[in-house]
PDB file of C-alpha atoms and ligand atoms in Angstrom:
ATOM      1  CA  UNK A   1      11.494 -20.646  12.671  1.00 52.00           C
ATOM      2  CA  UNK A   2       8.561 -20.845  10.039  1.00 65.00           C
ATOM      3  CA  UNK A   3       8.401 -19.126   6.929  1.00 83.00           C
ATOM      4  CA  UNK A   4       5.986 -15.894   7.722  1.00 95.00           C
ATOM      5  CA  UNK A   5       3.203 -14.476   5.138  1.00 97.00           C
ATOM      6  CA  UNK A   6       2.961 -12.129   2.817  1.00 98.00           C
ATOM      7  CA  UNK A   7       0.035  -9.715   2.426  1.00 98.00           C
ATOM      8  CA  UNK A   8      -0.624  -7.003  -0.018  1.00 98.00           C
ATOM      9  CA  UNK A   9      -3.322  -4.273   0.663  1.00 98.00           C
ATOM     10  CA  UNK A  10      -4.147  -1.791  -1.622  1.00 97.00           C
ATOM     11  CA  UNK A  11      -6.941   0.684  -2.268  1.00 95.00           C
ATOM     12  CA  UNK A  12      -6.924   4.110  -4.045  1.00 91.00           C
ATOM     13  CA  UNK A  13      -5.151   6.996  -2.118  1.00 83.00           C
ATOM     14  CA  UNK A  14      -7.794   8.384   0.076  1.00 85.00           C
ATOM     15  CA  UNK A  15      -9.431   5.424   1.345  1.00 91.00           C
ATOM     16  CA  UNK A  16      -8.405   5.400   4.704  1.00 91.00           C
ATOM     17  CA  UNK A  17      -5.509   2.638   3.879  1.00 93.00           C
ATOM     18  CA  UNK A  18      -3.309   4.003   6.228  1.00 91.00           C
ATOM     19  CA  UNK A  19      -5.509   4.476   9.386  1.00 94.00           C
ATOM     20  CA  UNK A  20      -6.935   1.036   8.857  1.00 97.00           C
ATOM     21  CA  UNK A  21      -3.367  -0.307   8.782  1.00 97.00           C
ATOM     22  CA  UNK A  22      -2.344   1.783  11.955  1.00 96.00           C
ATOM     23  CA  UNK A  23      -5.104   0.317  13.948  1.00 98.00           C
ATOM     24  CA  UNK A  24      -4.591  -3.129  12.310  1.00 98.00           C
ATOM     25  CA  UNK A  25      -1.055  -3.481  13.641  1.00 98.00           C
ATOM     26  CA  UNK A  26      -2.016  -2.005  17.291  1.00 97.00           C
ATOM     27  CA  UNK A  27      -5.109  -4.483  17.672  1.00 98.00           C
ATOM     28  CA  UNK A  28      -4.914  -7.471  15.967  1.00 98.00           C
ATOM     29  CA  UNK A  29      -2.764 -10.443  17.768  1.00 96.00           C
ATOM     30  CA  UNK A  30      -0.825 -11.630  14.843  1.00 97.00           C
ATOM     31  CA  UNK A  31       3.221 -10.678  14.077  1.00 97.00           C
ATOM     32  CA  UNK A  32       2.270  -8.189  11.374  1.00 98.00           C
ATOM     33  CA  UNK A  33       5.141  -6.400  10.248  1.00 97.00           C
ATOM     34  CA  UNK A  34       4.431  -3.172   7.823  1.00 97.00           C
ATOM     35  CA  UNK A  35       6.625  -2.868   4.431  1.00 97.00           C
ATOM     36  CA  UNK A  36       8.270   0.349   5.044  1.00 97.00           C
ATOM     37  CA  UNK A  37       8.736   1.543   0.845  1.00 97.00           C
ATOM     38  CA  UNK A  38      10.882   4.106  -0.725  1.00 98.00           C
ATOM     39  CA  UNK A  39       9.536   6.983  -2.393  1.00 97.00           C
ATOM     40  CA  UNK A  40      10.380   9.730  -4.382  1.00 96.00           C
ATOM     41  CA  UNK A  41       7.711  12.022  -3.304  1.00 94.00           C
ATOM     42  CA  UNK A  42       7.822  15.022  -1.114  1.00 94.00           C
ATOM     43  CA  UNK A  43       7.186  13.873   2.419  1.00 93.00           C
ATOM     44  CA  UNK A  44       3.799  15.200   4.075  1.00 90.00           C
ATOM     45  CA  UNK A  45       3.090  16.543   7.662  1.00 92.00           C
ATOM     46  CA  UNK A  46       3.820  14.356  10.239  1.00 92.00           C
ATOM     47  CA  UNK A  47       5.278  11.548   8.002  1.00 94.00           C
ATOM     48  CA  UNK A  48       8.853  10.761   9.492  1.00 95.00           C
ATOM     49  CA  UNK A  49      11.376   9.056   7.409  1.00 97.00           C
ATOM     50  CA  UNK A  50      12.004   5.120   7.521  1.00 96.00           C
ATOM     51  CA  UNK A  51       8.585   5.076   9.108  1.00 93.00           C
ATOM     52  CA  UNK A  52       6.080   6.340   6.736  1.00 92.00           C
ATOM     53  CA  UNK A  53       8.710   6.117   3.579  1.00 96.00           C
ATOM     54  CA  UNK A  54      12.195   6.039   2.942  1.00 97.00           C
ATOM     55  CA  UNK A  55      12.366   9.308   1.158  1.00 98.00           C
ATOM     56  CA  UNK A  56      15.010   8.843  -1.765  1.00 97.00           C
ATOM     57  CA  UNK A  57      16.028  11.794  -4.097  1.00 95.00           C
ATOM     58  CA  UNK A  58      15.328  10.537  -7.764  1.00 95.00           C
ATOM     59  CA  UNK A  59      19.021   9.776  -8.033  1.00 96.00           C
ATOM     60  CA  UNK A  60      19.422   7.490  -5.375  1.00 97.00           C
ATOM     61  CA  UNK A  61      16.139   5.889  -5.884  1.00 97.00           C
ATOM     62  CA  UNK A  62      17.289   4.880  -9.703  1.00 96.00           C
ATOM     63  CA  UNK A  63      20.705   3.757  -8.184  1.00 98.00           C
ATOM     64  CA  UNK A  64      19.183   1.356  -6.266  1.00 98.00           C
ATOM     65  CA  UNK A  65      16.420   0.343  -8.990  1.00 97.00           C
ATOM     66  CA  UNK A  66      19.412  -0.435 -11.020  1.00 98.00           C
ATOM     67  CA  UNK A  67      21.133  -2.217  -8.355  1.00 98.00           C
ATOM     68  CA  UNK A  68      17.965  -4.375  -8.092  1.00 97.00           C
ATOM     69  CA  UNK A  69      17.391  -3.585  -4.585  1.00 98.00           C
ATOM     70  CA  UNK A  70      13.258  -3.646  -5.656  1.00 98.00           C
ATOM     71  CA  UNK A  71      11.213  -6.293  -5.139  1.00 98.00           C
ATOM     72  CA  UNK A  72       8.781  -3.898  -7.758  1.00 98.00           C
ATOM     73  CA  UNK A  73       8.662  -0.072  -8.323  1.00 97.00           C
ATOM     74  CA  UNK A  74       6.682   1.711 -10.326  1.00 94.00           C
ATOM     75  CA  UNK A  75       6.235   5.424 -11.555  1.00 91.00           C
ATOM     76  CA  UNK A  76       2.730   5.277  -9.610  1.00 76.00           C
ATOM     77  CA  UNK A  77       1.269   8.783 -11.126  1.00 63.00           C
ATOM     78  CA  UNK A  78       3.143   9.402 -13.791  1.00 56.00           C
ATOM     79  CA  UNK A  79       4.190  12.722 -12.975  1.00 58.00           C
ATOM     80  CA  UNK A  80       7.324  12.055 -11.579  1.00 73.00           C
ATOM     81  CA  UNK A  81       7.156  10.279  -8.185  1.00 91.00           C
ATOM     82  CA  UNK A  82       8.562   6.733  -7.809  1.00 95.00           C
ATOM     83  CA  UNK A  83       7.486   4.042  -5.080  1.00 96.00           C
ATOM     84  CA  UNK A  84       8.959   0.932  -4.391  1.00 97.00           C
ATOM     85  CA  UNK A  85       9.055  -2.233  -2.286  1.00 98.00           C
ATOM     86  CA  UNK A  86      12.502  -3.255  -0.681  1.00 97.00           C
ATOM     87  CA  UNK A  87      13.356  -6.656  -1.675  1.00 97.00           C
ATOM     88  CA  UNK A  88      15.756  -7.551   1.551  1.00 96.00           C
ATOM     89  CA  UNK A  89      13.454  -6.545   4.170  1.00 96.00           C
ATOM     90  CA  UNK A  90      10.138  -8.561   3.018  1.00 97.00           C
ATOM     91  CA  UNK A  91      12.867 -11.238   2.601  1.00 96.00           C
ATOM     92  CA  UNK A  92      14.215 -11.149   5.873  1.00 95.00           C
ATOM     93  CA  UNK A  93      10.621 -10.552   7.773  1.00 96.00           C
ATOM     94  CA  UNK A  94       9.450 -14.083   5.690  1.00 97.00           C
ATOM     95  CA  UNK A  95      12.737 -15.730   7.006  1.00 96.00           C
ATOM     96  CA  UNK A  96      11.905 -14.849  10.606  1.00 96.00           C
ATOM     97  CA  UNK A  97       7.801 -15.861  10.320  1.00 96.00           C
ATOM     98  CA  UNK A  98       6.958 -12.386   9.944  1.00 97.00           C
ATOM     99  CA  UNK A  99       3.908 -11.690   8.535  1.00 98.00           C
ATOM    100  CA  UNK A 100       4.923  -8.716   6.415  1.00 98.00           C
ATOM    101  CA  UNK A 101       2.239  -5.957   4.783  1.00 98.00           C
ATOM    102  CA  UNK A 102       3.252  -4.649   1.954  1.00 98.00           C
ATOM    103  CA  UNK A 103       0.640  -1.370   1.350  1.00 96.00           C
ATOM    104  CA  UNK A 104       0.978  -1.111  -2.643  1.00 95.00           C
ATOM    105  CA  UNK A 105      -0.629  -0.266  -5.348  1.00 91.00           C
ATOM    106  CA  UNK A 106      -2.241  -2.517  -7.889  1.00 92.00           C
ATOM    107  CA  UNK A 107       0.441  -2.169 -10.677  1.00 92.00           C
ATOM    108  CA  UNK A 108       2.793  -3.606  -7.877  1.00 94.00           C
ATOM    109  CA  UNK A 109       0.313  -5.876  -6.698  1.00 96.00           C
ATOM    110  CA  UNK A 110       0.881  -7.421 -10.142  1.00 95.00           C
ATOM    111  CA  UNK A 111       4.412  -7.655  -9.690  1.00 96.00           C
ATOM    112  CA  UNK A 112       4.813  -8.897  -6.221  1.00 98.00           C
ATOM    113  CA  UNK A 113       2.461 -11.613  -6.885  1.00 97.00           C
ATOM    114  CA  UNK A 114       5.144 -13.129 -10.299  1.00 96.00           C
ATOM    115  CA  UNK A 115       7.323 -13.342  -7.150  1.00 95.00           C
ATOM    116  CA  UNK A 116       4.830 -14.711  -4.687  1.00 97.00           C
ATOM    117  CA  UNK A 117       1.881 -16.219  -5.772  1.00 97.00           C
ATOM    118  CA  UNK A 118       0.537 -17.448  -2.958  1.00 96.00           C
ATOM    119  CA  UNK A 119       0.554 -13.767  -0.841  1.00 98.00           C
ATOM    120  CA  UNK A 120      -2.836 -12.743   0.752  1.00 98.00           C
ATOM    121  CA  UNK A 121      -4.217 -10.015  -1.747  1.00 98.00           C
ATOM    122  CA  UNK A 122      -7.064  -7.448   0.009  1.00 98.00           C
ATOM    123  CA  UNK A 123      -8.648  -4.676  -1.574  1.00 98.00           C
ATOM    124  CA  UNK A 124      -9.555  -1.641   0.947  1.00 98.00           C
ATOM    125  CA  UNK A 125     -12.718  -0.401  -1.490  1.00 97.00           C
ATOM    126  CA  UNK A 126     -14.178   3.129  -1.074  1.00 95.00           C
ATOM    127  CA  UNK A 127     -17.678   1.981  -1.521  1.00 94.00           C
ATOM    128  CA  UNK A 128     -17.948   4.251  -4.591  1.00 95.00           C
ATOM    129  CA  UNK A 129     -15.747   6.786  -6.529  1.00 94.00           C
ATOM    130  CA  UNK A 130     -17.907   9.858  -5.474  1.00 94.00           C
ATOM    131  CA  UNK A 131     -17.566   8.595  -1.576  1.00 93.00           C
ATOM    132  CA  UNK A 132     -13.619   8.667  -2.609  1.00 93.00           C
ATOM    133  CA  UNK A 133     -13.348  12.155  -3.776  1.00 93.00           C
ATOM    134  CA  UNK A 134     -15.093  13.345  -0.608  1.00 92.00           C
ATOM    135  CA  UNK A 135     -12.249  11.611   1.604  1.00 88.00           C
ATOM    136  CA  UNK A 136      -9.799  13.372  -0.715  1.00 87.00           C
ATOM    137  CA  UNK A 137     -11.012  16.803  -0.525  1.00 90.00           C
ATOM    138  CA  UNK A 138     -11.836  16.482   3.425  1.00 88.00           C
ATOM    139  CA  UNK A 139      -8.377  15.282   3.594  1.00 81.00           C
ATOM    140  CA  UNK A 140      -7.143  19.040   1.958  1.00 82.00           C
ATOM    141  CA  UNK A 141      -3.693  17.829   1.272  1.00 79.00           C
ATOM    142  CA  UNK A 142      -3.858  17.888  -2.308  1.00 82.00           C
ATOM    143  CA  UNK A 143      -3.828  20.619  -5.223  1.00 89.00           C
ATOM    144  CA  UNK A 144      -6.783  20.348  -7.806  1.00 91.00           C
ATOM    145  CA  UNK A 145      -4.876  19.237 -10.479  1.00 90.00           C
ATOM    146  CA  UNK A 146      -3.430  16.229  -8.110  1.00 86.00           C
ATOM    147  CA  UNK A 147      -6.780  15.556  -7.148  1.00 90.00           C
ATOM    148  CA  UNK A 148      -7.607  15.108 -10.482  1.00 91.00           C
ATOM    149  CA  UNK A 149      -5.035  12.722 -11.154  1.00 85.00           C
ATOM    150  CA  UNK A 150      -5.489  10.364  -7.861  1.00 85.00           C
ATOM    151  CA  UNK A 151      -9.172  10.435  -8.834  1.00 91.00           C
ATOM    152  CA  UNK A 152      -8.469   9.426 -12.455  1.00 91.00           C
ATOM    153  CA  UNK A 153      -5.843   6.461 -11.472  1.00 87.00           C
ATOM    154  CA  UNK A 154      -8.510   5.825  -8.741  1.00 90.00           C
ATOM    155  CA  UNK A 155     -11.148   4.795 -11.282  1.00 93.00           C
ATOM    156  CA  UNK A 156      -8.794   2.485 -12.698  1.00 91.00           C
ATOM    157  CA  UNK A 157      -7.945   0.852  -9.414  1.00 91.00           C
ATOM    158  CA  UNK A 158     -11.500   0.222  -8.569  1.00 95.00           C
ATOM    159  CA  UNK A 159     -12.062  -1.670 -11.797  1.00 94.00           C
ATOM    160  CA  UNK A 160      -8.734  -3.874 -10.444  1.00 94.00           C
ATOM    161  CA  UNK A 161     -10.790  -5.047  -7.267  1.00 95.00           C
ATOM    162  CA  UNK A 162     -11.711  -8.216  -8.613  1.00 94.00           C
ATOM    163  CA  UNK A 163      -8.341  -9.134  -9.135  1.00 94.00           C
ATOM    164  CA  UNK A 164      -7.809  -9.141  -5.043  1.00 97.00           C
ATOM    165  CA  UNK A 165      -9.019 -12.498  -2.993  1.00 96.00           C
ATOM    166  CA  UNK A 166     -10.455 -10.214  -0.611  1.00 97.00           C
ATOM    167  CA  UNK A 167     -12.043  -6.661  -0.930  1.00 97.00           C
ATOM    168  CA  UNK A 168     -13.523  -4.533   1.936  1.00 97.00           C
ATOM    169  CA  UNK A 169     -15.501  -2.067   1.963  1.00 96.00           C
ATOM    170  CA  UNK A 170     -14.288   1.072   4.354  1.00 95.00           C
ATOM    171  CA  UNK A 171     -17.475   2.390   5.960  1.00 93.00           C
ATOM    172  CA  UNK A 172     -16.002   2.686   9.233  1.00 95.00           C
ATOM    173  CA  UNK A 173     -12.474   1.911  10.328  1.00 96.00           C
ATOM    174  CA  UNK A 174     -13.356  -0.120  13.498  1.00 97.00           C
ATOM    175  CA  UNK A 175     -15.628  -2.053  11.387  1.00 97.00           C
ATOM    176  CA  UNK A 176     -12.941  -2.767   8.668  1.00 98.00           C
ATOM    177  CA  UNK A 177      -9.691  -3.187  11.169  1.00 98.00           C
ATOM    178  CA  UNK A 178     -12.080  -5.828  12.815  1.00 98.00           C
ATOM    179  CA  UNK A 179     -12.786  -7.514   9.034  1.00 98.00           C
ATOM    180  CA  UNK A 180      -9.132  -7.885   7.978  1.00 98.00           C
ATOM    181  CA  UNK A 181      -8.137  -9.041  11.044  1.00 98.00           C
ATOM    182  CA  UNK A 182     -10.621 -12.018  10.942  1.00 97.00           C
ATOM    183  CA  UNK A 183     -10.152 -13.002   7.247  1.00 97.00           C
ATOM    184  CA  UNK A 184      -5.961 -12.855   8.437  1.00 97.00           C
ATOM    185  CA  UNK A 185      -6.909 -15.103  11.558  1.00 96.00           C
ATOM    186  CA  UNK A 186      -8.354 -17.259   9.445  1.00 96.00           C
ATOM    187  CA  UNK A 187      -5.043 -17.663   7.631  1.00 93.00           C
ATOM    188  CA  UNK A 188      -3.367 -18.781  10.222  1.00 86.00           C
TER     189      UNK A 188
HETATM  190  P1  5GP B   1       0.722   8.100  -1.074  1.00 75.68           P
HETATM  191  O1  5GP B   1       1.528   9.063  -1.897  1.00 75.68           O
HETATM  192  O2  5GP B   1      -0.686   8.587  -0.860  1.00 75.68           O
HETATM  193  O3  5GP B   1       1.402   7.733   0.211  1.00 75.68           O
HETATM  194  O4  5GP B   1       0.610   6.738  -1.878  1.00 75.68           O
HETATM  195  C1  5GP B   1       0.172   6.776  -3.193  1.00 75.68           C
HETATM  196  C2  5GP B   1       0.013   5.382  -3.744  1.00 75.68           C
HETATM  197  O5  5GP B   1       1.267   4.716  -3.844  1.00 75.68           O
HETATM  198  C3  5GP B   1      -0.864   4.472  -2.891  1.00 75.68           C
HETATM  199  O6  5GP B   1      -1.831   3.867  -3.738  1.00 75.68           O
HETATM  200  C4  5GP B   1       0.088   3.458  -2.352  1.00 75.68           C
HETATM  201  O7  5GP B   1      -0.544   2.216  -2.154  1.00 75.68           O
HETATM  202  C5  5GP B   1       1.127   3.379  -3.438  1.00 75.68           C
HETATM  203  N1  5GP B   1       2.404   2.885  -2.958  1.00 75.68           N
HETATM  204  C6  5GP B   1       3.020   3.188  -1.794  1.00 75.68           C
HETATM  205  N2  5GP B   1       4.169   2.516  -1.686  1.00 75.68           N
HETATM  206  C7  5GP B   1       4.284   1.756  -2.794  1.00 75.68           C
HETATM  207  C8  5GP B   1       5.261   0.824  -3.271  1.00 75.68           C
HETATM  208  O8  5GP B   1       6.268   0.540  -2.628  1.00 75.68           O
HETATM  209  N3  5GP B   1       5.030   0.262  -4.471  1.00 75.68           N
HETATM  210  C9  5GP B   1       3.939   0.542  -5.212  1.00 75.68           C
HETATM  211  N4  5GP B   1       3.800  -0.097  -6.373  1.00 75.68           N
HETATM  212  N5  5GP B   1       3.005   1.392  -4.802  1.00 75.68           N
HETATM  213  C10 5GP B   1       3.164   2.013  -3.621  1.00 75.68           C
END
């Protein structure tokens, strides 16, 4: 069986990451696989554990930070809420030519890529910061004072893009499902 691929997408929160993934793994004809990461954070409507996250309590998600069960965590906002990449299922997806999607953000990018420098990094880009907060505040799941804060780290994100081999820009999610599927293909 050959060894399968590793990609790492991230964007600020709001960007339309997780629709463009959804669509991603229903139309494009390659064995993507998505990283299923723990989390500390409430869950939101509709998100159903072991799909969306593994929701941890803070105690159980430190138990198995200490156990080294991460392939990277991180304390994403700083206000609390962990999220973290599984190391044994991305291993186990590469063993079986999986090509495994890990949706991160850029911190854990960083760390992923110590581990595996030759993943496929892509960068889902608002267009623009103002074009972000209008996705956030449609969106209406988020108290000002989060807001705030995901707009804040999201300024620092953007300036990360660069670091990514590929960036796209989200103006619509056909358009961008259809560009990330390509640049993949052309992996292959
Ligand atoms: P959300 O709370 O909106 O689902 O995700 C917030 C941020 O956490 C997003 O930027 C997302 O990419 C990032 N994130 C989700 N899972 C992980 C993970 O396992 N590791 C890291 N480093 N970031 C994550």
């Amino acid at each position: 069986m050959s060894t399968g691929k590793l990609i790492i997408v991230s964007g600020p929160s709001g960007v339309g990451k997780t629709t463009v993934l959804r669509q991603l793994y229903e139309t494009c004809l390659l064995p993507l696989e998505p990283s299923v990461s723990a989390t500390t954070r409430p869950n939101r409507p509709g998100e159903v554990d072991g799909q969306s996250y593994y929701f941890l309590d803070a105690d159980d998600f430190q138990q198995r930070r200490q156990a080294g069960d991460f392939l990277e965590c991180i304390e994403v906002f700083g206000h609390g809420h962990w999220y973290g990449t599984l190391r044994a299922p991305v291993e186990s997806a590469l063993a079986t030519g999986k090509w495994i999607v890990l949706e991160i953000d850029v911190e854990g990018a960083d760390e992923v890529l110590k581990h595996y420098p030759d993943a496929i990094t892509i960068f889902i880009h608002p267009g623009s910061l103002e074009e972000l907060e209008r996705r956030l505040r449609g969106r209406g799941t988020e108290t000002e004072d989060a807001l705030a804060r995901r707009l804040e780290v999201a300024s620092r994100e953007l300036a990360a893009a660069d670091r990514y081999r590929q960036t796209v820009i989200n103006q619509t999610i056909d358009q961008t499902v259809n560009d990330i599927c390509q640049l993949l293909q052309a992996q292959e």
